[in-house]
Amino acid sequence: DAGVTQSPTHLIKTRGQQVTLRCSPKSGHDTVSWYQQALGQGPQFIFQYYEEEERQRGNFPDRFSGHQFPNYSSELNVNALLLGDSALYLCASSLGDGLRTEAFFGQGTRLTVV
Amino acid sequence: AQKITQTQPGMFVQEKEAVTLDCTYDTSDQSYGLFWYKQPSSGEMIFLIYQGSYDEQNATEGRYSLNFQKARKSANLVISASQLGDSAMYFCAMREAPGGGKLIFGQGTELSVKP
């Protein structure tokens, strides 16, 4: 049973460009969350998708947008990249969002903006 | 205001010894969950242990136990019999009941296990 898979693993983009990161959730999971982890920091919640809709959003600008497909996979899009967007982007999947629900994380996409 | 505080940026422990990683949290909700995750250099966050705010017993999972002191709002992770493979970043996280599933993470503690 494959866990959460993210692609690509590494990416280098130029300031001002746009980027799309992809995530396939663990089999049977219907909820996908995205986190940004800057170097030396803990992950910060970006948003969560369930049934193809954004259900909750963290404190991130509109440059960050996402999508969830009918097969529950998800994309994170970042427009007008800034140097400060350089980070590890983690995708987490779960079945629902209950208090005790375990979130399974992928290995992340390391984005470098130059 | 920071909701999860991990005051130990780095910790060293001798192999086979026990180590405690500190975590304090701040919430006004009565219902919440506390998690510990391990992040090796590969980047993946690995779930270790969970403690619910209404759980009366401290959680244990193999070599991991959680020292939950609700009145002090602390949820320290205890790793017994440390192994070299335990060297990694450790994150404490909280989920609040009305939070819709998002996890709020601390800054992390880097644990190094010495042979």
PDB file of C-alpha atoms in Angstrom:
ATOM      1  CA  ASP A   1       0.000   0.000   0.000  1.00  0.00           C
ATOM      2  CA  ALA A   2       1.670   3.201  -1.173  1.00  0.00           C
ATOM      3  CA  GLY A   3       1.752   6.014   1.320  1.00  0.00           C
ATOM      4  CA  VAL A   4       1.515   9.677   0.439  1.00  0.00           C
ATOM      5  CA  THR A   5       3.528  10.486  -2.667  1.00  0.00           C
ATOM      6  CA  GLN A   6       4.613  13.939  -3.746  1.00  0.00           C
ATOM      7  CA  SER A   7       6.175  15.161  -6.953  1.00  0.00           C
ATOM      8  CA  PRO A   8       8.591  16.505  -7.822  1.00  0.00           C
ATOM      9  CA  THR A   9      11.007  15.942  -4.947  1.00  0.00           C
ATOM     10  CA  HIS A  10      13.112  18.981  -5.753  1.00  0.00           C
ATOM     11  CA  LEU A  11      12.434  22.070  -7.811  1.00  0.00           C
ATOM     12  CA  ILE A  12      14.305  25.254  -8.632  1.00  0.00           C
ATOM     13  CA  LYS A  13      12.317  28.238  -9.881  1.00  0.00           C
ATOM     14  CA  THR A  14      13.063  31.870 -10.635  1.00  0.00           C
ATOM     15  CA  ARG A  15      11.456  34.713  -8.728  1.00  0.00           C
ATOM     16  CA  GLY A  16       8.152  35.722 -10.348  1.00  0.00           C
ATOM     17  CA  GLN A  17       7.485  32.320 -11.888  1.00  0.00           C
ATOM     18  CA  GLN A  18       4.630  29.993 -11.072  1.00  0.00           C
ATOM     19  CA  VAL A  19       4.918  26.454  -9.700  1.00  0.00           C
ATOM     20  CA  THR A  20       2.624  23.441  -9.307  1.00  0.00           C
ATOM     21  CA  LEU A  21       3.278  20.722  -6.746  1.00  0.00           C
ATOM     22  CA  ARG A  22       1.409  17.426  -6.741  1.00  0.00           C
ATOM     23  CA  CYS A  23       0.263  15.003  -4.086  1.00  0.00           C
ATOM     24  CA  SER A  24      -1.323  11.560  -4.169  1.00  0.00           C
ATOM     25  CA  PRO A  25      -2.895  10.647  -0.851  1.00  0.00           C
ATOM     26  CA  LYS A  26      -2.629   7.342   0.918  1.00  0.00           C
ATOM     27  CA  SER A  27      -5.097   4.811  -0.421  1.00  0.00           C
ATOM     28  CA  GLY A  28      -8.541   5.309   1.113  1.00  0.00           C
ATOM     29  CA  HIS A  29      -7.875   8.834   2.353  1.00  0.00           C
ATOM     30  CA  ASP A  30     -10.221  11.620   1.308  1.00  0.00           C
ATOM     31  CA  THR A  31      -8.686  14.696   2.942  1.00  0.00           C
ATOM     32  CA  VAL A  32      -5.500  16.438   1.854  1.00  0.00           C
ATOM     33  CA  SER A  33      -3.674  19.213   3.698  1.00  0.00           C
ATOM     34  CA  TRP A  34      -0.667  21.222   2.599  1.00  0.00           C
ATOM     35  CA  TYR A  35       2.045  22.637   4.838  1.00  0.00           C
ATOM     36  CA  GLN A  36       5.018  24.913   4.244  1.00  0.00           C
ATOM     37  CA  GLN A  37       8.155  24.239   6.261  1.00  0.00           C
ATOM     38  CA  ALA A  38      10.847  26.893   6.081  1.00  0.00           C
ATOM     39  CA  LEU A  39      14.387  25.878   6.989  1.00  0.00           C
ATOM     40  CA  GLY A  40      14.740  25.394  10.731  1.00  0.00           C
ATOM     41  CA  GLN A  41      11.038  25.921  11.397  1.00  0.00           C
ATOM     42  CA  GLY A  42       8.016  23.763  12.069  1.00  0.00           C
ATOM     43  CA  PRO A  43       5.454  23.195   9.307  1.00  0.00           C
ATOM     44  CA  GLN A  44       2.845  25.920   8.768  1.00  0.00           C
ATOM     45  CA  PHE A  45      -0.655  24.990   7.600  1.00  0.00           C
ATOM     46  CA  ILE A  46      -1.550  26.339   4.152  1.00  0.00           C
ATOM     47  CA  PHE A  47      -4.957  24.800   3.424  1.00  0.00           C
ATOM     48  CA  GLN A  48      -7.016  21.632   3.466  1.00  0.00           C
ATOM     49  CA  TYR A  49      -9.126  20.039   0.748  1.00  0.00           C
ATOM     50  CA  TYR A  50     -12.064  17.687   1.129  1.00  0.00           C
ATOM     51  CA  GLU A  51     -14.536  16.646  -1.554  1.00  0.00           C
ATOM     52  CA  GLU A  52     -12.748  18.882  -4.041  1.00  0.00           C
ATOM     53  CA  GLU A  53     -13.319  22.000  -1.982  1.00  0.00           C
ATOM     54  CA  GLU A  54     -11.021  24.100   0.163  1.00  0.00           C
ATOM     55  CA  ARG A  55     -12.354  23.525   3.649  1.00  0.00           C
ATOM     56  CA  GLN A  56      -9.902  25.485   5.729  1.00  0.00           C
ATOM     57  CA  ARG A  57      -7.117  27.948   5.025  1.00  0.00           C
ATOM     58  CA  GLY A  58      -4.149  29.161   6.999  1.00  0.00           C
ATOM     59  CA  ASN A  59      -2.571  32.601   6.935  1.00  0.00           C
ATOM     60  CA  PHE A  60      -1.204  32.499   3.399  1.00  0.00           C
ATOM     61  CA  PRO A  61      -1.764  35.000   0.569  1.00  0.00           C
ATOM     62  CA  ASP A  62      -3.954  34.338  -2.443  1.00  0.00           C
ATOM     63  CA  ARG A  63      -0.834  33.534  -4.456  1.00  0.00           C
ATOM     64  CA  PHE A  64      -1.192  30.108  -2.881  1.00  0.00           C
ATOM     65  CA  SER A  65      -4.046  28.128  -4.370  1.00  0.00           C
ATOM     66  CA  GLY A  66      -4.940  24.511  -4.667  1.00  0.00           C
ATOM     67  CA  HIS A  67      -7.143  21.919  -6.176  1.00  0.00           C
ATOM     68  CA  GLN A  68      -8.396  18.466  -5.322  1.00  0.00           C
ATOM     69  CA  PHE A  69      -9.418  16.013  -8.019  1.00  0.00           C
ATOM     70  CA  PRO A  70     -12.172  13.366  -7.904  1.00  0.00           C
ATOM     71  CA  ASN A  71      -9.552  10.700  -7.138  1.00  0.00           C
ATOM     72  CA  TYR A  72      -8.560  12.784  -4.048  1.00  0.00           C
ATOM     73  CA  SER A  73      -5.154  13.743  -5.414  1.00  0.00           C
ATOM     74  CA  SER A  74      -4.259  17.387  -4.991  1.00  0.00           C
ATOM     75  CA  GLU A  75      -2.186  20.197  -6.425  1.00  0.00           C
ATOM     76  CA  LEU A  76      -0.661  23.228  -4.766  1.00  0.00           C
ATOM     77  CA  ASN A  77      -0.062  26.229  -7.019  1.00  0.00           C
ATOM     78  CA  VAL A  78       2.055  29.209  -6.093  1.00  0.00           C
ATOM     79  CA  ASN A  79       2.053  32.277  -8.358  1.00  0.00           C
ATOM     80  CA  ALA A  80       4.527  35.158  -8.535  1.00  0.00           C
ATOM     81  CA  LEU A  81       7.161  33.297  -6.558  1.00  0.00           C
ATOM     82  CA  LEU A  82       9.158  35.196  -3.954  1.00  0.00           C
ATOM     83  CA  LEU A  83      12.528  34.257  -2.506  1.00  0.00           C
ATOM     84  CA  GLY A  84      10.717  33.689   0.795  1.00  0.00           C
ATOM     85  CA  ASP A  85       8.643  30.904  -0.749  1.00  0.00           C
ATOM     86  CA  SER A  86      11.725  28.680  -0.670  1.00  0.00           C
ATOM     87  CA  ALA A  87      10.769  25.839   1.657  1.00  0.00           C
ATOM     88  CA  LEU A  88       9.860  22.200   1.992  1.00  0.00           C
ATOM     89  CA  TYR A  89       6.218  21.731   1.019  1.00  0.00           C
ATOM     90  CA  LEU A  90       4.568  18.819   2.762  1.00  0.00           C
ATOM     91  CA  CYS A  91       1.348  17.126   1.816  1.00  0.00           C
ATOM     92  CA  ALA A  92      -0.605  15.197   4.449  1.00  0.00           C
ATOM     93  CA  SER A  93      -3.583  12.944   3.879  1.00  0.00           C
ATOM     94  CA  SER A  94      -6.146  11.556   6.284  1.00  0.00           C
ATOM     95  CA  LEU A  95      -9.552   9.934   6.400  1.00  0.00           C
ATOM     96  CA  GLY A  96     -11.663  12.783   7.721  1.00  0.00           C
ATOM     97  CA  ASP A  97     -10.450  15.432  10.133  1.00  0.00           C
ATOM     98  CA  GLY A  98     -11.434  14.219  13.591  1.00  0.00           C
ATOM     99  CA  LEU A  99      -9.475  15.219  16.641  1.00  0.00           C
ATOM    100  CA  ARG A 100      -7.621  11.904  16.847  1.00  0.00           C
ATOM    101  CA  THR A 101      -7.242  11.478  13.103  1.00  0.00           C
ATOM    102  CA  GLU A 102      -3.704  10.606  12.148  1.00  0.00           C
ATOM    103  CA  ALA A 103      -2.278  12.599   9.283  1.00  0.00           C
ATOM    104  CA  PHE A 104       0.145  10.751   7.014  1.00  0.00           C
ATOM    105  CA  PHE A 105       2.811  12.900   5.414  1.00  0.00           C
ATOM    106  CA  GLY A 106       4.704  12.596   2.180  1.00  0.00           C
ATOM    107  CA  GLN A 107       8.431  13.236   1.902  1.00  0.00           C
ATOM    108  CA  GLY A 108       7.800  16.720   0.595  1.00  0.00           C
ATOM    109  CA  THR A 109       8.841  18.861  -2.326  1.00  0.00           C
ATOM    110  CA  ARG A 110      11.834  21.063  -1.697  1.00  0.00           C
ATOM    111  CA  LEU A 111      11.298  24.318  -3.588  1.00  0.00           C
ATOM    112  CA  THR A 112      14.154  26.727  -4.111  1.00  0.00           C
ATOM    113  CA  VAL A 113      13.375  30.166  -5.528  1.00  0.00           C
ATOM    114  CA  VAL A 114      16.367  32.024  -6.983  1.00  0.00           C
TER     115      VAL A 114
ATOM    116  CA  ALA B   1       0.721  34.147  20.250  1.00  0.00           C
ATOM    117  CA  GLN B   2       2.712  30.956  19.807  1.00  0.00           C
ATOM    118  CA  LYS B   3       0.471  28.005  20.488  1.00  0.00           C
ATOM    119  CA  ILE B   4       3.141  25.310  20.692  1.00  0.00           C
ATOM    120  CA  THR B   5       6.488  25.999  22.326  1.00  0.00           C
ATOM    121  CA  GLN B   6       9.481  23.714  22.181  1.00  0.00           C
ATOM    122  CA  THR B   7      12.279  25.354  24.124  1.00  0.00           C
ATOM    123  CA  GLN B   8      15.063  22.898  23.300  1.00  0.00           C
ATOM    124  CA  PRO B   9      16.514  23.578  19.848  1.00  0.00           C
ATOM    125  CA  GLY B  10      18.933  20.679  20.242  1.00  0.00           C
ATOM    126  CA  MET B  11      19.420  17.751  22.603  1.00  0.00           C
ATOM    127  CA  PHE B  12      22.083  15.085  22.988  1.00  0.00           C
ATOM    128  CA  VAL B  13      21.531  11.676  24.564  1.00  0.00           C
ATOM    129  CA  GLN B  14      23.740   8.634  25.009  1.00  0.00           C
ATOM    130  CA  GLU B  15      22.611   5.470  23.266  1.00  0.00           C
ATOM    131  CA  LYS B  16      20.392   3.282  25.490  1.00  0.00           C
ATOM    132  CA  GLU B  17      19.547   6.154  27.814  1.00  0.00           C
ATOM    133  CA  ALA B  18      16.170   7.882  28.149  1.00  0.00           C
ATOM    134  CA  VAL B  19      15.512  11.440  26.998  1.00  0.00           C
ATOM    135  CA  THR B  20      12.667  13.911  27.514  1.00  0.00           C
ATOM    136  CA  LEU B  21      11.695  16.446  24.876  1.00  0.00           C
ATOM    137  CA  ASP B  22       9.682  19.379  26.189  1.00  0.00           C
ATOM    138  CA  CYS B  23       6.493  20.796  24.741  1.00  0.00           C
ATOM    139  CA  THR B  24       4.105  23.392  26.156  1.00  0.00           C
ATOM    140  CA  TYR B  25       0.936  24.520  24.459  1.00  0.00           C
ATOM    141  CA  ASP B  26      -1.609  27.272  24.665  1.00  0.00           C
ATOM    142  CA  THR B  27      -5.306  26.884  23.942  1.00  0.00           C
ATOM    143  CA  SER B  28      -8.586  28.052  25.383  1.00  0.00           C
ATOM    144  CA  ASP B  29     -10.418  25.021  24.012  1.00  0.00           C
ATOM    145  CA  GLN B  30     -11.357  22.175  26.328  1.00  0.00           C
ATOM    146  CA  SER B  31     -11.170  19.612  23.555  1.00  0.00           C
ATOM    147  CA  TYR B  32      -7.886  19.239  21.710  1.00  0.00           C
ATOM    148  CA  GLY B  33      -5.360  16.642  20.659  1.00  0.00           C
ATOM    149  CA  LEU B  34      -1.593  16.620  21.003  1.00  0.00           C
ATOM    150  CA  PHE B  35       0.750  14.819  18.636  1.00  0.00           C
ATOM    151  CA  TRP B  36       4.436  14.117  18.367  1.00  0.00           C
ATOM    152  CA  TYR B  37       6.057  13.623  14.989  1.00  0.00           C
ATOM    153  CA  LYS B  38       9.596  12.582  14.048  1.00  0.00           C
ATOM    154  CA  GLN B  39      11.205  14.063  10.957  1.00  0.00           C
ATOM    155  CA  PRO B  40      14.386  12.372   9.729  1.00  0.00           C
ATOM    156  CA  SER B  41      16.591  14.058   7.178  1.00  0.00           C
ATOM    157  CA  SER B  42      14.495  12.521   4.387  1.00  0.00           C
ATOM    158  CA  GLY B  43      11.773  15.042   5.231  1.00  0.00           C
ATOM    159  CA  GLU B  44       8.809  12.788   5.894  1.00  0.00           C
ATOM    160  CA  MET B  45       6.914  13.450   9.124  1.00  0.00           C
ATOM    161  CA  ILE B  46       6.399  10.196  11.018  1.00  0.00           C
ATOM    162  CA  PHE B  47       3.609   9.982  13.598  1.00  0.00           C
ATOM    163  CA  LEU B  48       4.799   8.791  16.999  1.00  0.00           C
ATOM    164  CA  ILE B  49       2.113   9.274  19.624  1.00  0.00           C
ATOM    165  CA  TYR B  50      -1.209  10.974  20.368  1.00  0.00           C
ATOM    166  CA  GLN B  51      -2.772  12.327  23.565  1.00  0.00           C
ATOM    167  CA  GLY B  52      -6.336  13.601  23.770  1.00  0.00           C
ATOM    168  CA  SER B  53      -7.219  16.342  26.217  1.00  0.00           C
ATOM    169  CA  TYR B  54      -9.796  14.094  27.892  1.00  0.00           C
ATOM    170  CA  ASP B  55      -7.564  11.018  28.047  1.00  0.00           C
ATOM    171  CA  GLU B  56      -6.985  10.179  31.681  1.00  0.00           C
ATOM    172  CA  GLN B  57      -3.949   7.995  31.117  1.00  0.00           C
ATOM    173  CA  ASN B  58      -0.670   9.120  29.622  1.00  0.00           C
ATOM    174  CA  ALA B  59      -0.245   7.722  26.118  1.00  0.00           C
ATOM    175  CA  THR B  60       2.405   5.094  25.411  1.00  0.00           C
ATOM    176  CA  GLU B  61       3.566   3.585  22.113  1.00  0.00           C
ATOM    177  CA  GLY B  62       6.455   1.183  22.477  1.00  0.00           C
ATOM    178  CA  ARG B  63       9.521   3.179  23.537  1.00  0.00           C
ATOM    179  CA  TYR B  64       7.590   6.438  23.358  1.00  0.00           C
ATOM    180  CA  SER B  65       5.491   7.827  26.180  1.00  0.00           C
ATOM    181  CA  LEU B  66       3.856  11.174  26.655  1.00  0.00           C
ATOM    182  CA  ASN B  67       4.033  12.940  30.002  1.00  0.00           C
ATOM    183  CA  PHE B  68       0.774  14.904  29.876  1.00  0.00           C
ATOM    184  CA  GLN B  69       0.284  17.559  32.552  1.00  0.00           C
ATOM    185  CA  LYS B  70      -2.956  19.302  31.638  1.00  0.00           C
ATOM    186  CA  ALA B  71      -2.886  21.977  34.332  1.00  0.00           C
ATOM    187  CA  ARG B  72       0.601  22.999  33.276  1.00  0.00           C
ATOM    188  CA  LYS B  73      -0.299  22.675  29.582  1.00  0.00           C
ATOM    189  CA  SER B  74       2.683  20.496  28.899  1.00  0.00           C
ATOM    190  CA  ALA B  75       3.006  17.350  26.792  1.00  0.00           C
ATOM    191  CA  ASN B  76       6.567  16.124  27.011  1.00  0.00           C
ATOM    192  CA  LEU B  77       7.777  13.190  24.933  1.00  0.00           C
ATOM    193  CA  VAL B  78       9.866  10.553  26.678  1.00  0.00           C
ATOM    194  CA  ILE B  79      11.961   8.212  24.567  1.00  0.00           C
ATOM    195  CA  SER B  80      13.323   5.260  26.492  1.00  0.00           C
ATOM    196  CA  ALA B  81      16.392   3.223  25.538  1.00  0.00           C
ATOM    197  CA  SER B  82      17.515   5.647  22.802  1.00  0.00           C
ATOM    198  CA  GLN B  83      18.811   4.177  19.563  1.00  0.00           C
ATOM    199  CA  LEU B  84      21.070   5.697  16.922  1.00  0.00           C
ATOM    200  CA  GLY B  85      18.119   5.712  14.542  1.00  0.00           C
ATOM    201  CA  ASP B  86      16.268   8.084  16.873  1.00  0.00           C
ATOM    202  CA  SER B  87      18.505  10.942  15.730  1.00  0.00           C
ATOM    203  CA  ALA B  88      16.093  13.325  13.956  1.00  0.00           C
ATOM    204  CA  MET B  89      13.960  16.431  14.390  1.00  0.00           C
ATOM    205  CA  TYR B  90      10.996  16.023  16.713  1.00  0.00           C
ATOM    206  CA  PHE B  91       7.887  18.161  16.485  1.00  0.00           C
ATOM    207  CA  CYS B  92       5.078  18.627  18.935  1.00  0.00           C
ATOM    208  CA  ALA B  93       1.742  19.538  17.339  1.00  0.00           C
ATOM    209  CA  MET B  94      -1.778  20.377  18.447  1.00  0.00           C
ATOM    210  CA  ARG B  95      -5.147  20.045  16.837  1.00  0.00           C
ATOM    211  CA  GLU B  96      -8.007  22.074  18.312  1.00  0.00           C
ATOM    212  CA  ALA B  97     -11.537  20.702  18.084  1.00  0.00           C
ATOM    213  CA  PRO B  98     -12.982  23.593  16.068  1.00  0.00           C
ATOM    214  CA  GLY B  99      -9.819  23.781  14.005  1.00  0.00           C
ATOM    215  CA  GLY B 100     -11.086  21.616  11.195  1.00  0.00           C
ATOM    216  CA  GLY B 101      -8.208  19.229  11.216  1.00  0.00           C
ATOM    217  CA  LYS B 102      -5.203  21.509  10.852  1.00  0.00           C
ATOM    218  CA  LEU B 103      -2.156  20.759  12.919  1.00  0.00           C
ATOM    219  CA  ILE B 104      -0.275  23.558  14.674  1.00  0.00           C
ATOM    220  CA  PHE B 105       3.402  22.683  15.024  1.00  0.00           C
ATOM    221  CA  GLY B 106       6.153  23.843  17.329  1.00  0.00           C
ATOM    222  CA  GLN B 107       9.637  24.839  16.191  1.00  0.00           C
ATOM    223  CA  GLY B 108      11.048  21.390  16.774  1.00  0.00           C
ATOM    224  CA  THR B 109      13.894  19.826  18.744  1.00  0.00           C
ATOM    225  CA  GLU B 110      16.869  18.223  17.045  1.00  0.00           C
ATOM    226  CA  LEU B 111      17.825  15.046  18.877  1.00  0.00           C
ATOM    227  CA  SER B 112      21.277  13.532  18.435  1.00  0.00           C
ATOM    228  CA  VAL B 113      21.970  10.075  19.854  1.00  0.00           C
ATOM    229  CA  LYS B 114      25.625   9.386  20.640  1.00  0.00           C
ATOM    230  CA  PRO B 115      27.080   5.861  20.441  1.00  0.00           C
TER     231      PRO B 115
END
